[in-house]
mmCIF file of C-alpha atoms in Angstrom:
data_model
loop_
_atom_site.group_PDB
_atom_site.id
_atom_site.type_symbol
_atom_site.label_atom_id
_atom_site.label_comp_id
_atom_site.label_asym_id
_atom_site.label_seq_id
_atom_site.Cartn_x
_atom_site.Cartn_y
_atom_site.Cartn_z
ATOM 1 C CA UNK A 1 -51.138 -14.679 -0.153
ATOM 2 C CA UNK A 2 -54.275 -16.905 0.100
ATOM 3 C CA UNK A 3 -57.270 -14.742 0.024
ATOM 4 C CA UNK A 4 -60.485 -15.922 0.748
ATOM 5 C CA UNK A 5 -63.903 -14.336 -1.278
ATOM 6 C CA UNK A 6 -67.419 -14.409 -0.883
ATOM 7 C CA UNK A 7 -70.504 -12.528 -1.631
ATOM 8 C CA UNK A 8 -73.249 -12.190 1.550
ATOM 9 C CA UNK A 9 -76.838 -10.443 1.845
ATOM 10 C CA UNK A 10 -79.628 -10.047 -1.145
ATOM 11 C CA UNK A 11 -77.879 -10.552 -4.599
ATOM 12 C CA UNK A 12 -77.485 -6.730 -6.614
ATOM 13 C CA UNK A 13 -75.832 -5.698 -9.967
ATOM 14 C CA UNK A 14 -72.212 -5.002 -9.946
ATOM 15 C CA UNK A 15 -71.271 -7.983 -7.488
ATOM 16 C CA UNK A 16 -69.690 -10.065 -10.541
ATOM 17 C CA UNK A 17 -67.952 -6.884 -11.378
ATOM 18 C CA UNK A 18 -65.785 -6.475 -7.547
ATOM 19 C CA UNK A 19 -65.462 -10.080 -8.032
ATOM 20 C CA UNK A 20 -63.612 -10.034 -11.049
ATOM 21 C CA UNK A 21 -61.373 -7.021 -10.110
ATOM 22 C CA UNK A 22 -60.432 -8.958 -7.240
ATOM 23 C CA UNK A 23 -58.911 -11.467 -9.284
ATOM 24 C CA UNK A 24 -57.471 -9.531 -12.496
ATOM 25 C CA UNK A 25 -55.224 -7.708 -9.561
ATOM 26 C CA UNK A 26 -54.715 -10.217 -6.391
ATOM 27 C CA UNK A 27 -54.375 -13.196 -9.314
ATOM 28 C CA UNK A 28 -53.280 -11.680 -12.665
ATOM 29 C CA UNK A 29 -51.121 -8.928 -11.544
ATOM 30 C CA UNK A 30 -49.629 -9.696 -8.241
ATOM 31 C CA UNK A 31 -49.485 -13.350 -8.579
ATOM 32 C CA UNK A 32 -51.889 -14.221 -4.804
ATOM 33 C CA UNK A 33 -54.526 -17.249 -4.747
ATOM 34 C CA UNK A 34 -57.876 -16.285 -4.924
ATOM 35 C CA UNK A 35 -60.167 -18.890 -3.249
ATOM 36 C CA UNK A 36 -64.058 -18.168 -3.554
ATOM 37 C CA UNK A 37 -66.828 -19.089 -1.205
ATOM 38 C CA UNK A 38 -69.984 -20.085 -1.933
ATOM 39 C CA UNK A 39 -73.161 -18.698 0.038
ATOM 40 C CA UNK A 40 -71.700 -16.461 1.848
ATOM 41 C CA UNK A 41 -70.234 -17.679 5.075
ATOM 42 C CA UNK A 42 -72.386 -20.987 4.384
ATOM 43 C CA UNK A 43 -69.605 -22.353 2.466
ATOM 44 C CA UNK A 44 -67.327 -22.580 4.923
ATOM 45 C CA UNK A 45 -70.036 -24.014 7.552
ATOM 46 C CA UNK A 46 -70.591 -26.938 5.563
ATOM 47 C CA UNK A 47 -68.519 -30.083 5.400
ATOM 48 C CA UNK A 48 -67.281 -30.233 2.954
ATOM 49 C CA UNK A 49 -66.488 -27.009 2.362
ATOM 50 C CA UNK A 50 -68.418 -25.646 -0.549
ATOM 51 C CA UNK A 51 -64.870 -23.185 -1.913
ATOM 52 C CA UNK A 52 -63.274 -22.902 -5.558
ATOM 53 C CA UNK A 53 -60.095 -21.416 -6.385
ATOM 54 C CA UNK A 54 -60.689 -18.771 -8.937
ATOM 55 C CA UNK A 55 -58.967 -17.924 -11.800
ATOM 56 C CA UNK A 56 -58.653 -15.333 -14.467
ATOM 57 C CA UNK A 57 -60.514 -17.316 -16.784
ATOM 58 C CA UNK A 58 -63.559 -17.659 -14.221
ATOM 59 C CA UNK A 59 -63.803 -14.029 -13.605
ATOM 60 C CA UNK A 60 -63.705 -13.922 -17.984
ATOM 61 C CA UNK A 61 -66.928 -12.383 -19.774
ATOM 62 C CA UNK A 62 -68.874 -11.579 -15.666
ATOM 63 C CA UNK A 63 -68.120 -7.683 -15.851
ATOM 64 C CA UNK A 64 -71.461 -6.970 -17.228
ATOM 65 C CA UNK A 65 -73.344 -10.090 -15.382
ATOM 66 C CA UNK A 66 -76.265 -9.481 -12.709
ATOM 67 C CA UNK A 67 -75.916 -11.859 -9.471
ATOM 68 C CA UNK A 68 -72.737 -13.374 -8.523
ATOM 69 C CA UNK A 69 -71.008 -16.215 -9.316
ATOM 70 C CA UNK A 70 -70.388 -17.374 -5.926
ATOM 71 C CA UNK A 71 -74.164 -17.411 -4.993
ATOM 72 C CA UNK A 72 -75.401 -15.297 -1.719
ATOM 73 C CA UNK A 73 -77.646 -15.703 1.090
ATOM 74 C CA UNK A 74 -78.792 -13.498 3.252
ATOM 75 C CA UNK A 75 -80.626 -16.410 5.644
ATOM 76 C CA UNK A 76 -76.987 -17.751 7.306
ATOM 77 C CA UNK A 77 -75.405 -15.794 9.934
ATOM 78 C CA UNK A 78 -72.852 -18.749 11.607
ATOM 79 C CA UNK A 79 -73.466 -16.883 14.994
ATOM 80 C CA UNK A 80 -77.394 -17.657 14.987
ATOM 81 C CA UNK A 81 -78.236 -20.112 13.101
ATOM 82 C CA UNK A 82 -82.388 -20.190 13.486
ATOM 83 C CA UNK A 83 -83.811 -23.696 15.404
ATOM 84 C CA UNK A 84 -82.755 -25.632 17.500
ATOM 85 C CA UNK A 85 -83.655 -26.195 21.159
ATOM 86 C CA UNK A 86 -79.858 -25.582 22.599
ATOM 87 C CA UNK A 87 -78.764 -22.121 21.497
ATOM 88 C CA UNK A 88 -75.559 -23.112 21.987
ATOM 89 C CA UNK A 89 -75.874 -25.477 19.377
ATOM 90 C CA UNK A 90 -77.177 -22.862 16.706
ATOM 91 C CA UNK A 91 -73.800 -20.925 17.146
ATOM 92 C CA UNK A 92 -72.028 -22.396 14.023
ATOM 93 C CA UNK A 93 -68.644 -19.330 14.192
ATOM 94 C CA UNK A 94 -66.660 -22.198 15.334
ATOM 95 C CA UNK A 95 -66.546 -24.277 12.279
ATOM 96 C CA UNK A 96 -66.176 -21.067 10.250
ATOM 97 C CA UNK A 97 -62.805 -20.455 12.050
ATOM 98 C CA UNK A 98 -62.118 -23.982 11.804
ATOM 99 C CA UNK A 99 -62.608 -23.578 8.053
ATOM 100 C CA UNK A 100 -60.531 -21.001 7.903
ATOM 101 C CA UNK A 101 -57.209 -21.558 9.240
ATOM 102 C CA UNK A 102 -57.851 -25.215 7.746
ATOM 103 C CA UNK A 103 -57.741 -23.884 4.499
ATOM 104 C CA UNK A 104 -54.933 -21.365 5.524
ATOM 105 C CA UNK A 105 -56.591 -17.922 4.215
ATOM 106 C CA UNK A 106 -55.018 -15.189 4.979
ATOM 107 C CA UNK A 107 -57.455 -12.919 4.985
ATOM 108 C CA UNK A 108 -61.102 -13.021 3.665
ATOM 109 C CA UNK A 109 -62.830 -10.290 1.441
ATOM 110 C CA UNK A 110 -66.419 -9.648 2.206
ATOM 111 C CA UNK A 111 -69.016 -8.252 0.143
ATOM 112 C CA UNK A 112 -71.824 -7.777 1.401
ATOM 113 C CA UNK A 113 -74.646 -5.044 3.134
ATOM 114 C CA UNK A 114 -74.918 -4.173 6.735
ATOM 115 C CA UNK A 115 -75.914 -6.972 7.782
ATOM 116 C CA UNK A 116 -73.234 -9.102 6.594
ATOM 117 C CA UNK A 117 -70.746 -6.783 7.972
ATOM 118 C CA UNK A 118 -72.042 -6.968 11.091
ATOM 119 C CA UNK A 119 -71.301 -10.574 10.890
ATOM 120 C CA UNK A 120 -67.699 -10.071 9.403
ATOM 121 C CA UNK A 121 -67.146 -7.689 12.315
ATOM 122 C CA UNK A 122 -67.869 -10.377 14.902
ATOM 123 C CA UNK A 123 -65.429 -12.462 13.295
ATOM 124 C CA UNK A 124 -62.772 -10.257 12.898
ATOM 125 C CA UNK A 125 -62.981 -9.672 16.972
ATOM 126 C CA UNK A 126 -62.271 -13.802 17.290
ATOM 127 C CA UNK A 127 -59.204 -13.654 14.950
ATOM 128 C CA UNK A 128 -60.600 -13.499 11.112
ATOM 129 C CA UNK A 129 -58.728 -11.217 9.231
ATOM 130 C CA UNK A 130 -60.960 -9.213 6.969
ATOM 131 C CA UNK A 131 -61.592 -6.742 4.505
ATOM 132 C CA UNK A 132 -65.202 -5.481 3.498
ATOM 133 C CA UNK A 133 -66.531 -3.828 0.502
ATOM 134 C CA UNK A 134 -70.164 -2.231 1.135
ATOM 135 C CA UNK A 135 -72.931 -3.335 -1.686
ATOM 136 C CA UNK A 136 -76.625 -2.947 -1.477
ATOM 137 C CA UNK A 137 -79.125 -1.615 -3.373
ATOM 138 C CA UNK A 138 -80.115 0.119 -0.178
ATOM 139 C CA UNK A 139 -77.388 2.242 -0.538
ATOM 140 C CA UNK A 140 -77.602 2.080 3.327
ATOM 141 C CA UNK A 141 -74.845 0.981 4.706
ATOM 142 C CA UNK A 142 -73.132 4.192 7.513
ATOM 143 C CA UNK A 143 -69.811 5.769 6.187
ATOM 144 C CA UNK A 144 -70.172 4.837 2.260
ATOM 145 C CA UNK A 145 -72.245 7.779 -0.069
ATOM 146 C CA UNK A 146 -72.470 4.545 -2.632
ATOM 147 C CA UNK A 147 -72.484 1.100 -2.410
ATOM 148 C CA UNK A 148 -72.239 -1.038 -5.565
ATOM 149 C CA UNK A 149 -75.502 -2.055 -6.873
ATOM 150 C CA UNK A 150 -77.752 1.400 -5.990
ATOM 151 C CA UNK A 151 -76.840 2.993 -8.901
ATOM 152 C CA UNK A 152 -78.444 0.128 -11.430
ATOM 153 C CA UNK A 153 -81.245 -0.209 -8.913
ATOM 154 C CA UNK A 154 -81.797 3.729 -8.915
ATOM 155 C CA UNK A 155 -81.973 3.767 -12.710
ATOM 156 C CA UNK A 156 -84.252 0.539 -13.092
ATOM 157 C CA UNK A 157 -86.771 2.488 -11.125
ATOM 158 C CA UNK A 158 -86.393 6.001 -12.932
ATOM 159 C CA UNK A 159 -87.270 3.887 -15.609
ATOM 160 C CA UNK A 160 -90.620 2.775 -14.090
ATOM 161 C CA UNK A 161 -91.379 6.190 -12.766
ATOM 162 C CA UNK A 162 -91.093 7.722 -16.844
ATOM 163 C CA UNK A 163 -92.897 4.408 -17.994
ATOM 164 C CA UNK A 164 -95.903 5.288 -15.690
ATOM 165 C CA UNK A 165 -96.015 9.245 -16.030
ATOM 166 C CA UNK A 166 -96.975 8.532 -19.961
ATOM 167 C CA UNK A 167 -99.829 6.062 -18.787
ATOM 168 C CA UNK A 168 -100.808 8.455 -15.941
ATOM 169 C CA UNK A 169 -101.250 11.235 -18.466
ATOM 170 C CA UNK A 170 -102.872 9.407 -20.635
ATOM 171 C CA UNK A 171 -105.863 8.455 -17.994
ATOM 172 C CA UNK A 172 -105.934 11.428 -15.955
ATOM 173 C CA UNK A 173 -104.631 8.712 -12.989
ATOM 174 C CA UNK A 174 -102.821 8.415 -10.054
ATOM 175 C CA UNK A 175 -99.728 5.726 -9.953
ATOM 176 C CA UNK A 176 -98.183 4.806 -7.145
ATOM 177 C CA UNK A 177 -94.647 2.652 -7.756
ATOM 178 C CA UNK A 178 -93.464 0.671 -4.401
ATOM 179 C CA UNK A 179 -89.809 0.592 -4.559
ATOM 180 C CA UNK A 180 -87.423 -1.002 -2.303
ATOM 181 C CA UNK A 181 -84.810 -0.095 0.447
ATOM 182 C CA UNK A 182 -86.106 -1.203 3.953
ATOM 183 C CA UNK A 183 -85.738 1.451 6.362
ATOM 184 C CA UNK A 184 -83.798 4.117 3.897
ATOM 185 C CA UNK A 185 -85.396 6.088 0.992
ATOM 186 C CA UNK A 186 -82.620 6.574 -0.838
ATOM 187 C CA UNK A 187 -83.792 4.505 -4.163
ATOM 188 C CA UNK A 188 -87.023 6.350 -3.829
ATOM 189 C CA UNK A 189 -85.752 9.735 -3.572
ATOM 190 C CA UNK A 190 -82.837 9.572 -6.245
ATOM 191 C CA UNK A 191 -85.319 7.772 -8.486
ATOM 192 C CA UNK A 192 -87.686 10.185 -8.149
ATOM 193 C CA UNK A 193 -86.041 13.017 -8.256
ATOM 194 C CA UNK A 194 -83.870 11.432 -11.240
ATOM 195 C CA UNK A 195 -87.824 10.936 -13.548
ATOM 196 C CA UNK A 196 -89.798 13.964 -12.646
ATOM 197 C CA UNK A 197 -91.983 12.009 -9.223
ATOM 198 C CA UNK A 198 -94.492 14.396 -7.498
ATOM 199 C CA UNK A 199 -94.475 12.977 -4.997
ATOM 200 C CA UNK A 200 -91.973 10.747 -2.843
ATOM 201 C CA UNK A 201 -92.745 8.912 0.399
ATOM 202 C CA UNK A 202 -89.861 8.133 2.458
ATOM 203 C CA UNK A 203 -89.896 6.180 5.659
ATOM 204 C CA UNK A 204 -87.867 8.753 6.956
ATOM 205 C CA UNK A 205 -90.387 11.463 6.952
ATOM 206 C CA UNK A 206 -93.723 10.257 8.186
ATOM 207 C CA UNK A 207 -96.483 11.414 5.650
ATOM 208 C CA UNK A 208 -99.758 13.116 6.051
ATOM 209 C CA UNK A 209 -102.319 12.499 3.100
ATOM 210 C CA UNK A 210 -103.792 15.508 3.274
ATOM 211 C CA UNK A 211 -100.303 17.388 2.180
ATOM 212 C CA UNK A 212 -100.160 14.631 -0.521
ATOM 213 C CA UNK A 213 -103.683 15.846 -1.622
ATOM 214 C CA UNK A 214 -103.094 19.260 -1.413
ATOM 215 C CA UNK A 215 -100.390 18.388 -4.128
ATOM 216 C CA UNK A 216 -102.811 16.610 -6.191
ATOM 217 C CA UNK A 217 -104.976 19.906 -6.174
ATOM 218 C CA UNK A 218 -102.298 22.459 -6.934
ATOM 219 C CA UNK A 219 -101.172 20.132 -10.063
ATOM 220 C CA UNK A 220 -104.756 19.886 -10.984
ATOM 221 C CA UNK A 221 -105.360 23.651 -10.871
ATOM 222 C CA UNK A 222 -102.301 24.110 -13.288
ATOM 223 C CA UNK A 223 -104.612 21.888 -15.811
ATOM 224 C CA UNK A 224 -102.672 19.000 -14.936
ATOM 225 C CA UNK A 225 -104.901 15.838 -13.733
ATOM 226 C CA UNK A 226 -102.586 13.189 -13.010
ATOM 227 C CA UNK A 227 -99.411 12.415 -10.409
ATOM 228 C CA UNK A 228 -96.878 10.139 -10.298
ATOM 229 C CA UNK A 229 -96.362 8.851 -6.265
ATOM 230 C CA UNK A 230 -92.773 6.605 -5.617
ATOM 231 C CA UNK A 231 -92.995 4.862 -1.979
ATOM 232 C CA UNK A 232 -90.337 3.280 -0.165
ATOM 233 C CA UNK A 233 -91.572 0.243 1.130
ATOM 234 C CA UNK A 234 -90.900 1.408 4.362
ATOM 235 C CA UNK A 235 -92.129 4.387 4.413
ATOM 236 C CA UNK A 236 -95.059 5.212 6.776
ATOM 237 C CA UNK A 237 -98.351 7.512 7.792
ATOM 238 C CA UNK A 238 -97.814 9.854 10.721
ATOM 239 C CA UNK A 239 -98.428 7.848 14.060
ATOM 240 C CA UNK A 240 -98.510 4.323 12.732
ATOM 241 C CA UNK A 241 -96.152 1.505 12.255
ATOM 242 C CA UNK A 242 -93.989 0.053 8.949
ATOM 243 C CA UNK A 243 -96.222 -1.995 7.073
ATOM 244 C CA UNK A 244 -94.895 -5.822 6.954
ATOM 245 C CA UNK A 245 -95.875 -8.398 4.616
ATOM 246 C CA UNK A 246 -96.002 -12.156 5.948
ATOM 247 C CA UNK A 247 -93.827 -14.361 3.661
ATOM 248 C CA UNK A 248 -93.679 -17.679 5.254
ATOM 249 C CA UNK A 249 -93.732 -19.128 8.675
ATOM 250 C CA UNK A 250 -91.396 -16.750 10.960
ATOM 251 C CA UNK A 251 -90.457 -14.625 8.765
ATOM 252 C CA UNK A 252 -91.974 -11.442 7.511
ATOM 253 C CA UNK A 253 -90.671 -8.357 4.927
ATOM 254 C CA UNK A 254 -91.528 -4.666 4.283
ATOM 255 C CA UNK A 255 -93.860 -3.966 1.629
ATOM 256 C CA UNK A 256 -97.507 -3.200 0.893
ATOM 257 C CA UNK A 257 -97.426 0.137 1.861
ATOM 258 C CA UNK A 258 -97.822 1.130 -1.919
ATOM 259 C CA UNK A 259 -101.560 -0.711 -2.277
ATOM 260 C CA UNK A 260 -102.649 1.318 1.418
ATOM 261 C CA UNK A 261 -101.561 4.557 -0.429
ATOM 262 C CA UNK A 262 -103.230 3.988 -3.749
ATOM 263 C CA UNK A 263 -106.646 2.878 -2.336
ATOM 264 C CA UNK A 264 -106.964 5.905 -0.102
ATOM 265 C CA UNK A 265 -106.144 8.333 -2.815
ATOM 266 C CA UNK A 266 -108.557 7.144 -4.346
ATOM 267 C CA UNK A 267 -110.871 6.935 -1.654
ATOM 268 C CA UNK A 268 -110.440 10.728 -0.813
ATOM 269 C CA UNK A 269 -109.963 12.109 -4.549
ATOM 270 C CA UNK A 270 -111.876 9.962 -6.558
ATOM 271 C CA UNK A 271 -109.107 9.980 -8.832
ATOM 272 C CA UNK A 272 -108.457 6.203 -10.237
ATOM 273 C CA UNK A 273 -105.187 5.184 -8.709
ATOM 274 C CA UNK A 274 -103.010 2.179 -9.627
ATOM 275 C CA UNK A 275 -100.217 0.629 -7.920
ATOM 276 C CA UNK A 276 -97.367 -0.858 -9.578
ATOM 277 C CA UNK A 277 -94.302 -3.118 -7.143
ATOM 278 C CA UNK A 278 -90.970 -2.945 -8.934
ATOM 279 C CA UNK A 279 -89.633 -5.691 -6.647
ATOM 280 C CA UNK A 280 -86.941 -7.736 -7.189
ATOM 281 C CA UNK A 281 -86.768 -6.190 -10.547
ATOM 282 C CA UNK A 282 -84.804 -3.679 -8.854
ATOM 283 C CA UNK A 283 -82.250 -6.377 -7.998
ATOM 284 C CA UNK A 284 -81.492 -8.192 -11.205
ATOM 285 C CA UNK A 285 -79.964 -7.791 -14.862
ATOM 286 C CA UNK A 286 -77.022 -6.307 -16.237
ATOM 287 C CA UNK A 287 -75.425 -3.448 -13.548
ATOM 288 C CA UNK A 288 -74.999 -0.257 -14.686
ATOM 289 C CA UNK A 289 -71.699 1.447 -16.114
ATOM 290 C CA UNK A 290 -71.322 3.667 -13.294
ATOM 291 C CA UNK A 291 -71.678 0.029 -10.841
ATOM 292 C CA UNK A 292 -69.043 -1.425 -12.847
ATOM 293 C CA UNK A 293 -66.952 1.351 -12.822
ATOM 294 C CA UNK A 294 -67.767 1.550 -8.841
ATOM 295 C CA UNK A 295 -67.063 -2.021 -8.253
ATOM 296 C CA UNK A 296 -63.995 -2.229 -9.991
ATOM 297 C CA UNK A 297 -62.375 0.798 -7.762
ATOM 298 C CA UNK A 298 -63.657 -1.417 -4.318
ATOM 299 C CA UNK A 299 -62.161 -4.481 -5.630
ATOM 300 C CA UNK A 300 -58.570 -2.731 -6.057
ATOM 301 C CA UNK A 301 -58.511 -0.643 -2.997
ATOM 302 C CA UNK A 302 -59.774 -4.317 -1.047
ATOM 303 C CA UNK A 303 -57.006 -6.056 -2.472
ATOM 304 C CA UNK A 304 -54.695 -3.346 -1.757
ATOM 305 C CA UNK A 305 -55.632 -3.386 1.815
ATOM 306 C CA UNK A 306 -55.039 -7.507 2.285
ATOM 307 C CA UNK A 307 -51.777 -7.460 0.785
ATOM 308 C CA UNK A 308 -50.582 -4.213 3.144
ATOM 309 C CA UNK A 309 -52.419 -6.926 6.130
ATOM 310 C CA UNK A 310 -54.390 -4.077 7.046
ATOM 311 C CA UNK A 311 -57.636 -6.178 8.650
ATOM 312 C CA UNK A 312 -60.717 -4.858 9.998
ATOM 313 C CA UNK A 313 -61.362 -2.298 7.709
ATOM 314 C CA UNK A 314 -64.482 -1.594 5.139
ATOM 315 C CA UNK A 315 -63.418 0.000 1.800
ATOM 316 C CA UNK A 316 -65.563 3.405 1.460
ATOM 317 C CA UNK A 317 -66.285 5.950 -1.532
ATOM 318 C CA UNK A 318 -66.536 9.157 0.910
ATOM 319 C CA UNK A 319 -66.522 12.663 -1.124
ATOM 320 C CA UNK A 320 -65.448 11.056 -4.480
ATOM 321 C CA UNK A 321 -63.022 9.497 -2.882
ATOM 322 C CA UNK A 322 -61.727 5.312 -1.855
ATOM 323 C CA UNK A 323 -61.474 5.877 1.762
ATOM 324 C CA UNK A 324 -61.136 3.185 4.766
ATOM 325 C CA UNK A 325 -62.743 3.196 8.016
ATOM 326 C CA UNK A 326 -62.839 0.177 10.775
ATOM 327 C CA UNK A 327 -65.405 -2.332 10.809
ATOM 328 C CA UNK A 328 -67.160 -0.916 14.208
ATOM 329 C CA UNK A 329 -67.978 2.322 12.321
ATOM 330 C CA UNK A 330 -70.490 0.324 9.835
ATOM 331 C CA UNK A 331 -71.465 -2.846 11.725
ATOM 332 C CA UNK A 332 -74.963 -2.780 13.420
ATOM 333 C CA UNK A 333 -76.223 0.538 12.248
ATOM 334 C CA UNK A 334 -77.257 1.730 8.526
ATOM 335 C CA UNK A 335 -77.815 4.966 6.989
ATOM 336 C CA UNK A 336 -81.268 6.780 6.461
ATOM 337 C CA UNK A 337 -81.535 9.639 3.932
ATOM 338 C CA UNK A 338 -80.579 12.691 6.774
ATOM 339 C CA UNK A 339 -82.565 15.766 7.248
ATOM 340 C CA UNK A 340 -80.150 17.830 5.680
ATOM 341 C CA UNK A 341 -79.103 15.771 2.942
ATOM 342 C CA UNK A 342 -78.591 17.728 -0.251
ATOM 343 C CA UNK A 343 -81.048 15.710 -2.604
ATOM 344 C CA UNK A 344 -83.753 15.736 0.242
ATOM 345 C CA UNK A 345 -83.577 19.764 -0.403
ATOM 346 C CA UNK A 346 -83.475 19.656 -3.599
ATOM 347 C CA UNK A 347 -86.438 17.785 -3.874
ATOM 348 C CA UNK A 348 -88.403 20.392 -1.943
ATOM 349 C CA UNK A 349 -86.817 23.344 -3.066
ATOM 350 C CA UNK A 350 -88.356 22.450 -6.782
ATOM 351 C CA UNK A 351 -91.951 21.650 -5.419
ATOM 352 C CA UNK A 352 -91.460 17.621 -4.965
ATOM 353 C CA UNK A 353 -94.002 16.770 -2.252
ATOM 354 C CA UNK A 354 -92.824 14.603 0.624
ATOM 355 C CA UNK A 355 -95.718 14.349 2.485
ATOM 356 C CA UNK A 356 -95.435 16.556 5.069
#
């Protein structure tokens, strides 16, 4: 077989890890081409196409590797391609497909978020044959409990949260740490939860500051005159709108929430509060053991699932266990921490405050 690879969305740890189990098994152990594709579906949109074949000895020494060594975007969806006065013209699928039975792939493996399976899904309903494997540090995407890359991205910011309970202690303060995950709280709730938080803002619980006061108080009253606060960057007051950051012409991205939060905490308390933005911190460096462990299982079970010709599916860990479902269960939709989710009680049930 002739199996195409790329890598699609925001760049996370354990990418360079799915990659190379891809190609130990497809390449090393049942003898298949590999062919890798740079950018995302980009590489196959320009001429000439930007592709390598990949080897054993390319996918040598990248297990423990941040990024990916295919490179990613998450700015090049082929079926809107921003500008242009003809929209027609900003439809680039065609040369995609072109690309691909040019090159005569058999199938393509995608990794990538919800978003770039909701592009994989539109081409696997004009003829691409497909297999996806859910990463993002977002941990969002519907079906899969973990994607690769939210496990190194949870830790990273446990790690912040202990970092800033010593210095909160130490100054009687308030610190605030913005994490990621768009419209999902998962990083901030497993973080915090994971480094003793006491309080965690999720954007899918609108919060009230006087409940997040009211915890301030009660810790106060038990002689203890500092909290630690973890935001999601989406997360929101009751009755208003995500907060959005302007980046660049067009385009704009979650995030400032954190700074609103600390400045009227200390406004109302008179506490000195401090705000710290992991970022794209949360993104980078070596993955975790458990994302390398996690990557290499998606990489098998995707390989498994192009040589058996069994398209349109996304590769799932579901209850512990490597599960399939089709593409139309994942594409255009993601998956917000539920109401009832277990860690969401937990939280509560041992005095976490959510704001509300």
């Amino acid at each position: 077989m002739k199996i195409g690879l790329s890598t699609g969305g925001g760049d996370c740890p354990g990418l360079n890890s799915v990659i190379r189990a891809v190609v130990r098994y497809a390449v090393g152990t049942l003898g298949h081409e590999v062919i890798g594709i740079e950018d995302s579906f980009n590489g196959l949109m320009d001429r000439p196409y930007r592709i390598r074949n990949l080897t054993l000895r390319d996918v040598s020494g990248i297990l423990n590797r941040g990024g990916t060594i295919l490179g990613t975007t998450n700015a090049g969806n082929p079926f809107k391609i921003k500008g242009g006065a003809n929209p027609s013209a900003c439809d680039k699928s065609a040369l995609v497909m072109e690309a691909y039975r040019d090159l005569g792939l058999d199938c393509i493996i995608v990794i990538g978020g919800d978003g770039t399976q909701n592009i994989a899904h539109q081409f696997t309903q004009i003829g691409m044959n497909i297999v996806g494997i859910p990463k993002t540090i977002d941990n969002d995407l519907m079906q899969a409990d973990v994607t690769v890359g939210f496990e190194t991205a949870m830790e990273v910011a446990s790690d912040a949260i202990l970092r800033l309970q010593s210095t909160a202690e130490s100054h009687d303060r308030i610190m605030v740490l913005e994490v990621m995950g768009r419209h999902a709280g998962h990083i901030a709730l497993h973080s915090g939860m994971a480094a003793g938080a006491h309080v965690i803002l999720l954007p899918e619980i609108p919060f009230a500051y006087d409940a997040i006061i009211s915890k301030i108080q009660e810790r106060q009253k038990q002689g203890m005159n500092y909290s630690v606060i973890v935001v999601a960057e989406g997360a929101m007051e009751t009755d208003s709108e995500p907060l959005y950051n302007a980046t660049s012409p067009g385009k704009k991205n979650l995030g400032g929430i954190g700074q609103i939060v600390a400045e009227k905490l200390h406004q109302l308390t008179g506490i000195d509060a401090r705000i710290t933005v992991l970022g794209h911190i949360q993104r980078g460096g070596q993955p975790c053991p458990r994302d390398r462990v996690l990557g290499t299982l998606y990489g098998v079970k995707a390989v498994d699932l192009a040589v058996n010709k069994d398209y349109g599916k996304v590769v799932v860990m579901h209850k512990h266990e490597m599960k399939t479902v089709p593409y139309a269960s994942v594409a255009a939709s993601f998956r917000p921490v539920a109401q009832d989710d277990m860690y969401l009680q937990a939280a509560e049930a041992i005095g976490i405050c959510l704001g509300r």
